[in-house]
Amino acid sequence: MTTRLSRPSLVIQHPVRPPLTPVDLPADPTPASLAYDTNASTNPAPFLLSPILNLPLSFGSAYVGEVFSCTLCANHDVPDPAMAPLGPGGQPLAGAASPKRKSIRDVRIEAEMKTPGANSIQKLELSPPNPSDDTKGTDLDPGDTLQRIVNFDLKEEGNHVLAVTVSYYEATETSGKTRTFRKLYQFICKSSLIVRTKIGPLAPAARHGGRRWALEAQLENCSEDIIQLEKVVLDLADGLGYADCNWEAGRGGGDGDGDARPVLHPGEVEQVCFVVEEAGGSPRAQQGEDGRIMFGILGIGWRGEMGNRGFLSTGKLGTRPIA
């Protein structure tokens, strides 16, 4: 049994060399270990295995605000025991002992994630879910694979470790044994956006005389990928409202540029602006213990090159009123 972890990417694949392959059998990678059908000679270098595995370069980078999503595969790579060892000329070896026929039953995959800020490991939900404890797992014939999809919201920077455990029952004609193996996949989660905010006072509203402020934010793409901003919204405290001065405001107004969502290349910056004001008929916004008027939270949503979504929220934003 072997495991493989992958996610969609537009790069050259890295096939896993089948383990326990007799020298007299072809060493072509099994179909379950390939990202797509191809001739093995196009990429003969095997994927290196170690007790703690770093995700391959083809997996891409992981960023705060995105969902870590990948496919876990448990492959039954043991050759079919019905195939007897062959000698020169392709003839069966004389006196070669026929290997015992083994059956792989009740295969289960479990995944856990260790994050920098957590003291304990978090168990992850897989899709489709594993059978319950009192239900039999999946039986695999030689060459078959069991796949599960794992999703995890990335909320902090730093080193993450994905622990994958595969358990199965190995049965022969005369005996059986439960086996378990575990692999650790290590990756670093990086910051995707740098958000800088500035709040300044405006003239009171002409309609009801409520106070107003201009909230500006600079969004810098500090990742290595191109992203497209989908939305930038404010979640304000009670008694406050806002007017959007960004690309969303131009929708439906006859201006074709209003629908153009900004595309940020690595290192590029987009500036957004909102007008925050006290709602008419509502009590005046009160200052907190630190003397600041708290507005709320700024949320930024985007899409990556492969269509993967990301969302990031700031802490509570506020300002001190000018006397």
mmCIF file of C-alpha atoms in Angstrom:
data_model
loop_
_atom_site.group_PDB
_atom_site.id
_atom_site.type_symbol
_atom_site.label_atom_id
_atom_site.label_comp_id
_atom_site.label_asym_id
_atom_site.label_seq_id
_atom_site.Cartn_x
_atom_site.Cartn_y
_atom_site.Cartn_z
ATOM 1 C CA MET A 1 0.000 0.000 0.000
ATOM 2 C CA THR A 2 1.190 3.521 -0.775
ATOM 3 C CA THR A 3 -0.330 6.976 -0.387
ATOM 4 C CA ARG A 4 -0.238 9.909 -2.763
ATOM 5 C CA LEU A 5 -1.256 13.516 -2.205
ATOM 6 C CA SER A 6 -2.092 15.875 -5.056
ATOM 7 C CA ARG A 7 -4.111 18.889 -6.135
ATOM 8 C CA PRO A 8 -4.790 20.467 -9.560
ATOM 9 C CA SER A 9 -1.831 22.280 -11.079
ATOM 10 C CA LEU A 10 -0.580 23.082 -14.578
ATOM 11 C CA VAL A 11 2.894 21.553 -14.208
ATOM 12 C CA ILE A 12 4.825 18.408 -15.122
ATOM 13 C CA GLN A 13 3.721 15.465 -13.014
ATOM 14 C CA HIS A 14 5.978 13.414 -10.727
ATOM 15 C CA PRO A 15 4.982 9.721 -10.839
ATOM 16 C CA VAL A 16 5.612 7.454 -7.871
ATOM 17 C CA ARG A 17 7.663 4.342 -8.660
ATOM 18 C CA PRO A 18 5.671 1.230 -7.633
ATOM 19 C CA PRO A 19 7.161 -0.408 -4.520
ATOM 20 C CA LEU A 20 7.875 -4.124 -4.176
ATOM 21 C CA THR A 21 8.158 -4.539 -7.943
ATOM 22 C CA PRO A 22 10.121 -7.662 -8.992
ATOM 23 C CA VAL A 23 13.035 -7.004 -11.314
ATOM 24 C CA ASP A 24 11.470 -9.191 -14.000
ATOM 25 C CA LEU A 25 8.339 -7.021 -14.228
ATOM 26 C CA PRO A 26 8.081 -3.687 -16.071
ATOM 27 C CA ALA A 27 8.861 -0.698 -13.847
ATOM 28 C CA ASP A 28 6.232 1.580 -15.390
ATOM 29 C CA PRO A 29 4.316 3.630 -12.803
ATOM 30 C CA THR A 30 0.839 2.436 -11.935
ATOM 31 C CA PRO A 31 -2.031 4.546 -13.351
ATOM 32 C CA ALA A 32 -3.139 5.562 -9.838
ATOM 33 C CA SER A 33 0.174 7.348 -9.241
ATOM 34 C CA LEU A 34 -0.112 9.575 -12.323
ATOM 35 C CA ALA A 35 -1.816 12.945 -12.606
ATOM 36 C CA TYR A 36 -2.774 12.076 -16.202
ATOM 37 C CA ASP A 37 -2.201 9.283 -18.723
ATOM 38 C CA THR A 38 1.209 9.514 -20.337
ATOM 39 C CA ASN A 39 4.246 7.502 -21.360
ATOM 40 C CA ALA A 40 6.471 6.879 -18.340
ATOM 41 C CA SER A 41 9.556 7.806 -20.362
ATOM 42 C CA THR A 42 8.480 11.471 -20.364
ATOM 43 C CA ASN A 43 9.313 11.805 -16.669
ATOM 44 C CA PRO A 44 11.424 8.889 -15.431
ATOM 45 C CA ALA A 45 12.558 10.538 -12.183
ATOM 46 C CA PRO A 46 10.688 9.022 -9.205
ATOM 47 C CA PHE A 47 9.129 11.026 -6.393
ATOM 48 C CA LEU A 48 11.463 10.949 -3.378
ATOM 49 C CA LEU A 49 9.997 9.514 -0.181
ATOM 50 C CA SER A 50 11.111 10.247 3.375
ATOM 51 C CA PRO A 51 9.569 10.025 6.878
ATOM 52 C CA ILE A 52 8.541 13.711 6.686
ATOM 53 C CA LEU A 53 7.605 14.720 3.156
ATOM 54 C CA ASN A 54 7.761 18.265 1.855
ATOM 55 C CA LEU A 55 5.045 18.949 -0.678
ATOM 56 C CA PRO A 56 6.458 18.823 -4.229
ATOM 57 C CA LEU A 57 6.980 22.086 -6.091
ATOM 58 C CA SER A 58 4.107 21.141 -8.383
ATOM 59 C CA PHE A 59 1.736 21.398 -5.415
ATOM 60 C CA GLY A 60 2.147 25.179 -5.342
ATOM 61 C CA SER A 61 2.246 27.499 -2.356
ATOM 62 C CA ALA A 62 -0.256 27.710 0.496
ATOM 63 C CA TYR A 63 -1.526 31.119 1.601
ATOM 64 C CA VAL A 64 -3.497 32.476 4.541
ATOM 65 C CA GLY A 65 -7.152 32.938 3.632
ATOM 66 C CA GLU A 66 -7.277 30.079 1.149
ATOM 67 C CA VAL A 67 -8.608 26.562 1.590
ATOM 68 C CA PHE A 68 -5.957 23.846 1.620
ATOM 69 C CA SER A 69 -7.563 21.218 -0.603
ATOM 70 C CA CYS A 70 -6.027 18.026 -1.919
ATOM 71 C CA THR A 71 -6.745 14.425 -2.835
ATOM 72 C CA LEU A 72 -5.435 11.568 -0.706
ATOM 73 C CA CYS A 73 -4.934 8.275 -2.525
ATOM 74 C CA ALA A 74 -4.245 4.854 -1.019
ATOM 75 C CA ASN A 75 -2.989 2.617 -3.830
ATOM 76 C CA HIS A 76 -2.772 -1.168 -3.829
ATOM 77 C CA ASP A 77 0.456 -1.395 -5.833
ATOM 78 C CA VAL A 78 1.392 -5.019 -5.057
ATOM 79 C CA PRO A 79 1.627 -7.004 -8.337
ATOM 80 C CA ASP A 80 -1.002 -9.625 -9.013
ATOM 81 C CA PRO A 81 0.305 -12.871 -7.425
ATOM 82 C CA ALA A 82 -1.094 -14.837 -10.357
ATOM 83 C CA MET A 83 1.801 -13.472 -12.430
ATOM 84 C CA ALA A 84 4.655 -15.926 -11.889
ATOM 85 C CA PRO A 85 8.258 -14.641 -12.100
ATOM 86 C CA LEU A 86 9.606 -14.846 -15.640
ATOM 87 C CA GLY A 87 13.082 -15.815 -16.745
ATOM 88 C CA PRO A 88 15.036 -15.164 -19.956
ATOM 89 C CA GLY A 89 12.839 -15.301 -23.021
ATOM 90 C CA GLY A 90 9.713 -14.560 -21.016
ATOM 91 C CA GLN A 91 9.327 -18.157 -19.796
ATOM 92 C CA PRO A 92 8.335 -18.947 -16.167
ATOM 93 C CA LEU A 93 11.284 -19.777 -13.934
ATOM 94 C CA ALA A 94 11.587 -23.465 -13.132
ATOM 95 C CA GLY A 95 10.990 -24.244 -9.476
ATOM 96 C CA ALA A 96 9.916 -20.688 -8.647
ATOM 97 C CA ALA A 97 7.581 -20.646 -5.684
ATOM 98 C CA SER A 98 4.231 -19.075 -6.348
ATOM 99 C CA PRO A 99 3.708 -16.095 -4.014
ATOM 100 C CA LYS A 100 0.907 -16.237 -1.506
ATOM 101 C CA ARG A 101 -2.280 -14.588 -2.613
ATOM 102 C CA LYS A 102 -3.081 -11.615 -0.388
ATOM 103 C CA SER A 103 -6.315 -9.679 -0.132
ATOM 104 C CA ILE A 104 -6.493 -6.072 1.037
ATOM 105 C CA ARG A 105 -9.707 -5.379 2.918
ATOM 106 C CA ASP A 106 -11.297 -2.713 5.083
ATOM 107 C CA VAL A 107 -9.077 0.157 3.863
ATOM 108 C CA ARG A 108 -9.555 3.472 5.672
ATOM 109 C CA ILE A 109 -7.888 6.873 5.314
ATOM 110 C CA GLU A 110 -7.719 9.420 8.144
ATOM 111 C CA ALA A 111 -6.131 12.879 8.141
ATOM 112 C CA GLU A 112 -5.063 15.339 10.839
ATOM 113 C CA MET A 113 -3.535 18.827 10.704
ATOM 114 C CA LYS A 114 -1.008 20.390 13.088
ATOM 115 C CA THR A 115 -0.968 24.194 12.920
ATOM 116 C CA PRO A 116 1.568 26.607 14.474
ATOM 117 C CA GLY A 117 -0.829 28.072 17.035
ATOM 118 C CA ALA A 118 -2.546 24.867 18.147
ATOM 119 C CA ASN A 119 -1.331 22.732 21.034
ATOM 120 C CA SER A 120 -3.140 19.662 19.730
ATOM 121 C CA ILE A 121 -3.671 18.032 16.355
ATOM 122 C CA GLN A 122 -6.987 18.729 14.646
ATOM 123 C CA LYS A 123 -8.788 15.811 13.016
ATOM 124 C CA LEU A 124 -10.051 16.626 9.520
ATOM 125 C CA GLU A 125 -13.308 15.689 7.849
ATOM 126 C CA LEU A 126 -12.836 13.842 4.561
ATOM 127 C CA SER A 127 -15.069 13.729 1.507
ATOM 128 C CA PRO A 128 -16.677 11.318 0.972
ATOM 129 C CA PRO A 129 -16.689 10.481 4.690
ATOM 130 C CA ASN A 130 -15.192 7.260 5.996
ATOM 131 C CA PRO A 131 -17.570 4.477 7.045
ATOM 132 C CA SER A 132 -18.538 4.386 10.702
ATOM 133 C CA ASP A 133 -16.553 2.210 13.089
ATOM 134 C CA ASP A 134 -19.105 -0.597 12.879
ATOM 135 C CA THR A 135 -19.160 -0.514 9.064
ATOM 136 C CA LYS A 136 -16.700 -2.304 6.830
ATOM 137 C CA GLY A 137 -14.176 -0.195 4.907
ATOM 138 C CA THR A 138 -13.207 -0.492 1.239
ATOM 139 C CA ASP A 139 -11.675 -3.623 -0.303
ATOM 140 C CA LEU A 140 -8.958 -3.049 -2.918
ATOM 141 C CA ASP A 141 -7.849 -5.405 -5.678
ATOM 142 C CA PRO A 142 -4.291 -5.114 -7.065
ATOM 143 C CA GLY A 143 -4.043 -1.845 -8.989
ATOM 144 C CA ASP A 144 -7.090 -0.276 -7.307
ATOM 145 C CA THR A 145 -7.035 2.994 -5.382
ATOM 146 C CA LEU A 146 -9.087 4.586 -2.603
ATOM 147 C CA GLN A 147 -9.428 8.371 -2.771
ATOM 148 C CA ARG A 148 -10.538 10.950 -0.235
ATOM 149 C CA ILE A 149 -10.607 14.760 -0.477
ATOM 150 C CA VAL A 150 -9.441 16.910 2.429
ATOM 151 C CA ASN A 151 -10.256 20.616 2.910
ATOM 152 C CA PHE A 152 -8.803 22.877 5.586
ATOM 153 C CA ASP A 153 -9.155 26.649 6.068
ATOM 154 C CA LEU A 154 -5.729 28.272 6.411
ATOM 155 C CA LYS A 155 -5.925 30.987 9.067
ATOM 156 C CA GLU A 156 -2.344 31.520 10.226
ATOM 157 C CA GLU A 157 1.159 31.729 8.843
ATOM 158 C CA GLY A 158 3.888 29.242 9.610
ATOM 159 C CA ASN A 159 4.699 25.566 9.435
ATOM 160 C CA HIS A 160 1.805 23.125 8.976
ATOM 161 C CA VAL A 161 1.967 19.326 9.068
ATOM 162 C CA LEU A 162 -0.675 17.129 7.439
ATOM 163 C CA ALA A 163 -0.674 13.642 8.982
ATOM 164 C CA VAL A 164 -2.261 10.891 6.872
ATOM 165 C CA THR A 165 -2.984 7.471 8.388
ATOM 166 C CA VAL A 166 -3.974 4.445 6.293
ATOM 167 C CA SER A 167 -5.210 1.267 7.952
ATOM 168 C CA TYR A 168 -6.189 -1.992 6.266
ATOM 169 C CA TYR A 169 -6.566 -5.724 6.846
ATOM 170 C CA GLU A 170 -4.150 -7.959 4.946
ATOM 171 C CA ALA A 171 -5.580 -11.458 4.549
ATOM 172 C CA THR A 172 -3.996 -14.598 3.109
ATOM 173 C CA GLU A 173 -5.477 -18.052 2.618
ATOM 174 C CA THR A 174 -4.428 -19.113 6.123
ATOM 175 C CA SER A 175 -4.078 -15.954 8.223
ATOM 176 C CA GLY A 176 -4.676 -12.228 8.430
ATOM 177 C CA LYS A 177 -3.203 -9.140 10.026
ATOM 178 C CA THR A 178 -4.279 -5.527 10.546
ATOM 179 C CA ARG A 179 -1.677 -3.068 9.303
ATOM 180 C CA THR A 180 -1.342 0.695 9.684
ATOM 181 C CA PHE A 181 1.113 3.202 8.280
ATOM 182 C CA ARG A 182 1.369 6.960 8.619
ATOM 183 C CA LYS A 183 2.923 9.711 6.501
ATOM 184 C CA LEU A 184 3.569 13.343 7.375
ATOM 185 C CA TYR A 185 3.391 16.099 4.755
ATOM 186 C CA GLN A 186 4.985 19.387 5.768
ATOM 187 C CA PHE A 187 4.320 22.775 4.182
ATOM 188 C CA ILE A 188 4.628 26.459 5.064
ATOM 189 C CA CYS A 189 1.637 28.786 4.896
ATOM 190 C CA LYS A 190 2.531 32.300 3.749
ATOM 191 C CA SER A 191 0.790 35.642 3.859
ATOM 192 C CA SER A 192 -1.270 36.333 0.744
ATOM 193 C CA LEU A 193 -2.278 39.980 1.172
ATOM 194 C CA ILE A 194 -0.886 42.932 3.101
ATOM 195 C CA VAL A 195 -3.666 45.319 4.145
ATOM 196 C CA ARG A 196 -2.882 48.904 5.171
ATOM 197 C CA THR A 197 -5.756 51.120 6.323
ATOM 198 C CA LYS A 198 -6.200 54.837 6.943
ATOM 199 C CA ILE A 199 -9.241 56.635 8.377
ATOM 200 C CA GLY A 200 -9.879 60.370 8.097
ATOM 201 C CA PRO A 201 -12.839 62.639 8.985
ATOM 202 C CA LEU A 202 -15.202 64.144 6.399
ATOM 203 C CA ALA A 203 -17.761 66.931 6.569
ATOM 204 C CA PRO A 204 -21.013 65.938 8.323
ATOM 205 C CA ALA A 205 -23.797 64.499 6.194
ATOM 206 C CA ALA A 206 -26.049 67.180 4.698
ATOM 207 C CA ARG A 207 -29.255 65.207 5.297
ATOM 208 C CA HIS A 208 -29.097 64.440 9.004
ATOM 209 C CA GLY A 209 -25.819 65.961 10.186
ATOM 210 C CA GLY A 210 -24.288 62.625 11.174
ATOM 211 C CA ARG A 211 -20.536 62.251 11.336
ATOM 212 C CA ARG A 212 -18.708 60.769 8.342
ATOM 213 C CA TRP A 213 -15.277 59.261 7.750
ATOM 214 C CA ALA A 214 -13.272 58.130 4.733
ATOM 215 C CA LEU A 215 -11.818 54.644 5.172
ATOM 216 C CA GLU A 216 -9.019 53.889 2.718
ATOM 217 C CA ALA A 217 -7.214 50.573 2.357
ATOM 218 C CA GLN A 218 -4.238 49.464 0.285
ATOM 219 C CA LEU A 219 -4.271 45.795 -0.711
ATOM 220 C CA GLU A 220 -0.850 44.468 -1.722
ATOM 221 C CA ASN A 221 -0.475 41.056 -3.321
ATOM 222 C CA CYS A 222 2.518 39.580 -1.475
ATOM 223 C CA SER A 223 2.014 36.063 -2.854
ATOM 224 C CA GLU A 224 3.742 34.502 -5.850
ATOM 225 C CA ASP A 225 0.508 34.076 -7.817
ATOM 226 C CA ILE A 226 -1.794 36.353 -9.789
ATOM 227 C CA ILE A 227 -5.098 37.007 -8.025
ATOM 228 C CA GLN A 228 -8.348 38.702 -8.983
ATOM 229 C CA LEU A 229 -10.199 40.642 -6.308
ATOM 230 C CA GLU A 230 -13.841 39.587 -6.086
ATOM 231 C CA LYS A 231 -15.187 41.717 -3.269
ATOM 232 C CA VAL A 232 -14.135 44.100 -0.537
ATOM 233 C CA VAL A 233 -16.852 44.640 2.079
ATOM 234 C CA LEU A 234 -17.298 46.171 5.519
ATOM 235 C CA ASP A 235 -19.049 44.478 8.423
ATOM 236 C CA LEU A 236 -19.919 47.516 10.545
ATOM 237 C CA ALA A 237 -21.155 47.960 14.089
ATOM 238 C CA ASP A 238 -24.789 48.867 14.746
ATOM 239 C CA GLY A 239 -25.699 52.461 13.943
ATOM 240 C CA LEU A 240 -23.151 52.816 11.129
ATOM 241 C CA GLY A 241 -23.520 52.535 7.372
ATOM 242 C CA TYR A 242 -21.175 52.904 4.425
ATOM 243 C CA ALA A 243 -21.059 53.804 0.750
ATOM 244 C CA ASP A 244 -18.860 51.717 -1.563
ATOM 245 C CA CYS A 245 -16.591 53.808 -3.805
ATOM 246 C CA ASN A 246 -14.968 50.852 -5.605
ATOM 247 C CA TRP A 247 -15.615 48.735 -8.696
ATOM 248 C CA GLU A 248 -18.813 47.265 -7.233
ATOM 249 C CA ALA A 249 -20.333 50.767 -7.178
ATOM 250 C CA GLY A 250 -20.181 51.005 -10.982
ATOM 251 C CA ARG A 251 -22.317 47.944 -11.641
ATOM 252 C CA GLY A 252 -25.600 48.579 -13.353
ATOM 253 C CA GLY A 253 -24.850 52.240 -13.868
ATOM 254 C CA GLY A 254 -24.057 52.025 -17.569
ATOM 255 C CA ASP A 255 -20.305 52.309 -17.046
ATOM 256 C CA GLY A 256 -18.628 49.265 -18.573
ATOM 257 C CA ASP A 257 -15.591 49.651 -16.340
ATOM 258 C CA GLY A 258 -17.725 49.099 -13.266
ATOM 259 C CA ASP A 259 -17.694 45.329 -13.774
ATOM 260 C CA ALA A 260 -13.927 45.055 -14.219
ATOM 261 C CA ARG A 261 -12.568 43.350 -11.133
ATOM 262 C CA PRO A 262 -8.967 44.285 -10.338
ATOM 263 C CA VAL A 263 -6.254 41.760 -11.200
ATOM 264 C CA LEU A 264 -3.154 41.939 -9.013
ATOM 265 C CA HIS A 265 0.184 40.516 -10.093
ATOM 266 C CA PRO A 266 2.746 39.712 -7.382
ATOM 267 C CA GLY A 267 3.794 42.950 -5.676
ATOM 268 C CA GLU A 268 0.991 45.078 -7.138
ATOM 269 C CA VAL A 269 -1.285 47.247 -4.983
ATOM 270 C CA GLU A 270 -4.985 48.116 -5.269
ATOM 271 C CA GLN A 271 -6.467 50.999 -3.296
ATOM 272 C CA VAL A 272 -10.080 50.891 -2.115
ATOM 273 C CA CYS A 273 -12.200 53.468 -0.328
ATOM 274 C CA PHE A 274 -15.437 53.588 1.673
ATOM 275 C CA VAL A 275 -17.430 56.450 3.172
ATOM 276 C CA VAL A 276 -18.580 55.457 6.655
ATOM 277 C CA GLU A 277 -21.323 57.500 8.298
ATOM 278 C CA GLU A 278 -23.681 57.440 11.222
ATOM 279 C CA ALA A 279 -27.085 56.212 10.120
ATOM 280 C CA GLY A 280 -29.935 58.691 10.327
ATOM 281 C CA GLY A 281 -32.145 58.218 13.375
ATOM 282 C CA SER A 282 -29.564 56.048 15.153
ATOM 283 C CA PRO A 283 -27.698 56.994 18.336
ATOM 284 C CA ARG A 284 -24.284 58.544 17.875
ATOM 285 C CA ALA A 285 -21.403 56.098 17.750
ATOM 286 C CA GLN A 286 -19.844 55.885 21.200
ATOM 287 C CA GLN A 287 -16.166 55.800 22.060
ATOM 288 C CA GLY A 288 -14.697 52.754 23.716
ATOM 289 C CA GLU A 289 -12.504 52.624 26.795
ATOM 290 C CA ASP A 290 -9.460 53.464 24.689
ATOM 291 C CA GLY A 291 -11.174 56.562 23.273
ATOM 292 C CA ARG A 292 -11.702 55.071 19.813
ATOM 293 C CA ILE A 293 -14.890 54.720 17.790
ATOM 294 C CA MET A 294 -14.916 51.137 16.523
ATOM 295 C CA PHE A 295 -16.233 50.692 12.985
ATOM 296 C CA GLY A 296 -16.028 46.988 12.277
ATOM 297 C CA ILE A 297 -14.151 44.494 10.115
ATOM 298 C CA LEU A 298 -12.903 44.754 6.530
ATOM 299 C CA GLY A 299 -13.272 41.556 4.478
ATOM 300 C CA ILE A 300 -11.432 40.850 1.205
ATOM 301 C CA GLY A 301 -12.307 38.027 -1.185
ATOM 302 C CA TRP A 302 -10.300 36.914 -4.229
ATOM 303 C CA ARG A 303 -9.721 34.102 -6.714
ATOM 304 C CA GLY A 304 -6.444 32.489 -7.734
ATOM 305 C CA GLU A 305 -5.252 31.389 -11.172
ATOM 306 C CA MET A 306 -6.871 27.960 -10.801
ATOM 307 C CA GLY A 307 -10.166 29.469 -9.619
ATOM 308 C CA ASN A 308 -9.499 28.718 -5.949
ATOM 309 C CA ARG A 309 -11.158 31.182 -3.601
ATOM 310 C CA GLY A 310 -9.562 33.061 -0.732
ATOM 311 C CA PHE A 311 -10.984 35.323 1.960
ATOM 312 C CA LEU A 312 -9.236 37.437 4.573
ATOM 313 C CA SER A 313 -10.635 39.546 7.423
ATOM 314 C CA THR A 314 -8.864 42.307 9.297
ATOM 315 C CA GLY A 315 -9.157 43.033 12.983
ATOM 316 C CA LYS A 316 -11.626 45.640 14.191
ATOM 317 C CA LEU A 317 -10.951 49.039 12.643
ATOM 318 C CA GLY A 318 -11.576 52.323 14.418
ATOM 319 C CA THR A 319 -10.504 55.928 14.869
ATOM 320 C CA ARG A 320 -10.239 58.564 17.569
ATOM 321 C CA PRO A 321 -12.587 61.521 17.025
ATOM 322 C CA ILE A 322 -11.032 64.928 16.476
ATOM 323 C CA ALA A 323 -12.138 67.467 19.052
#
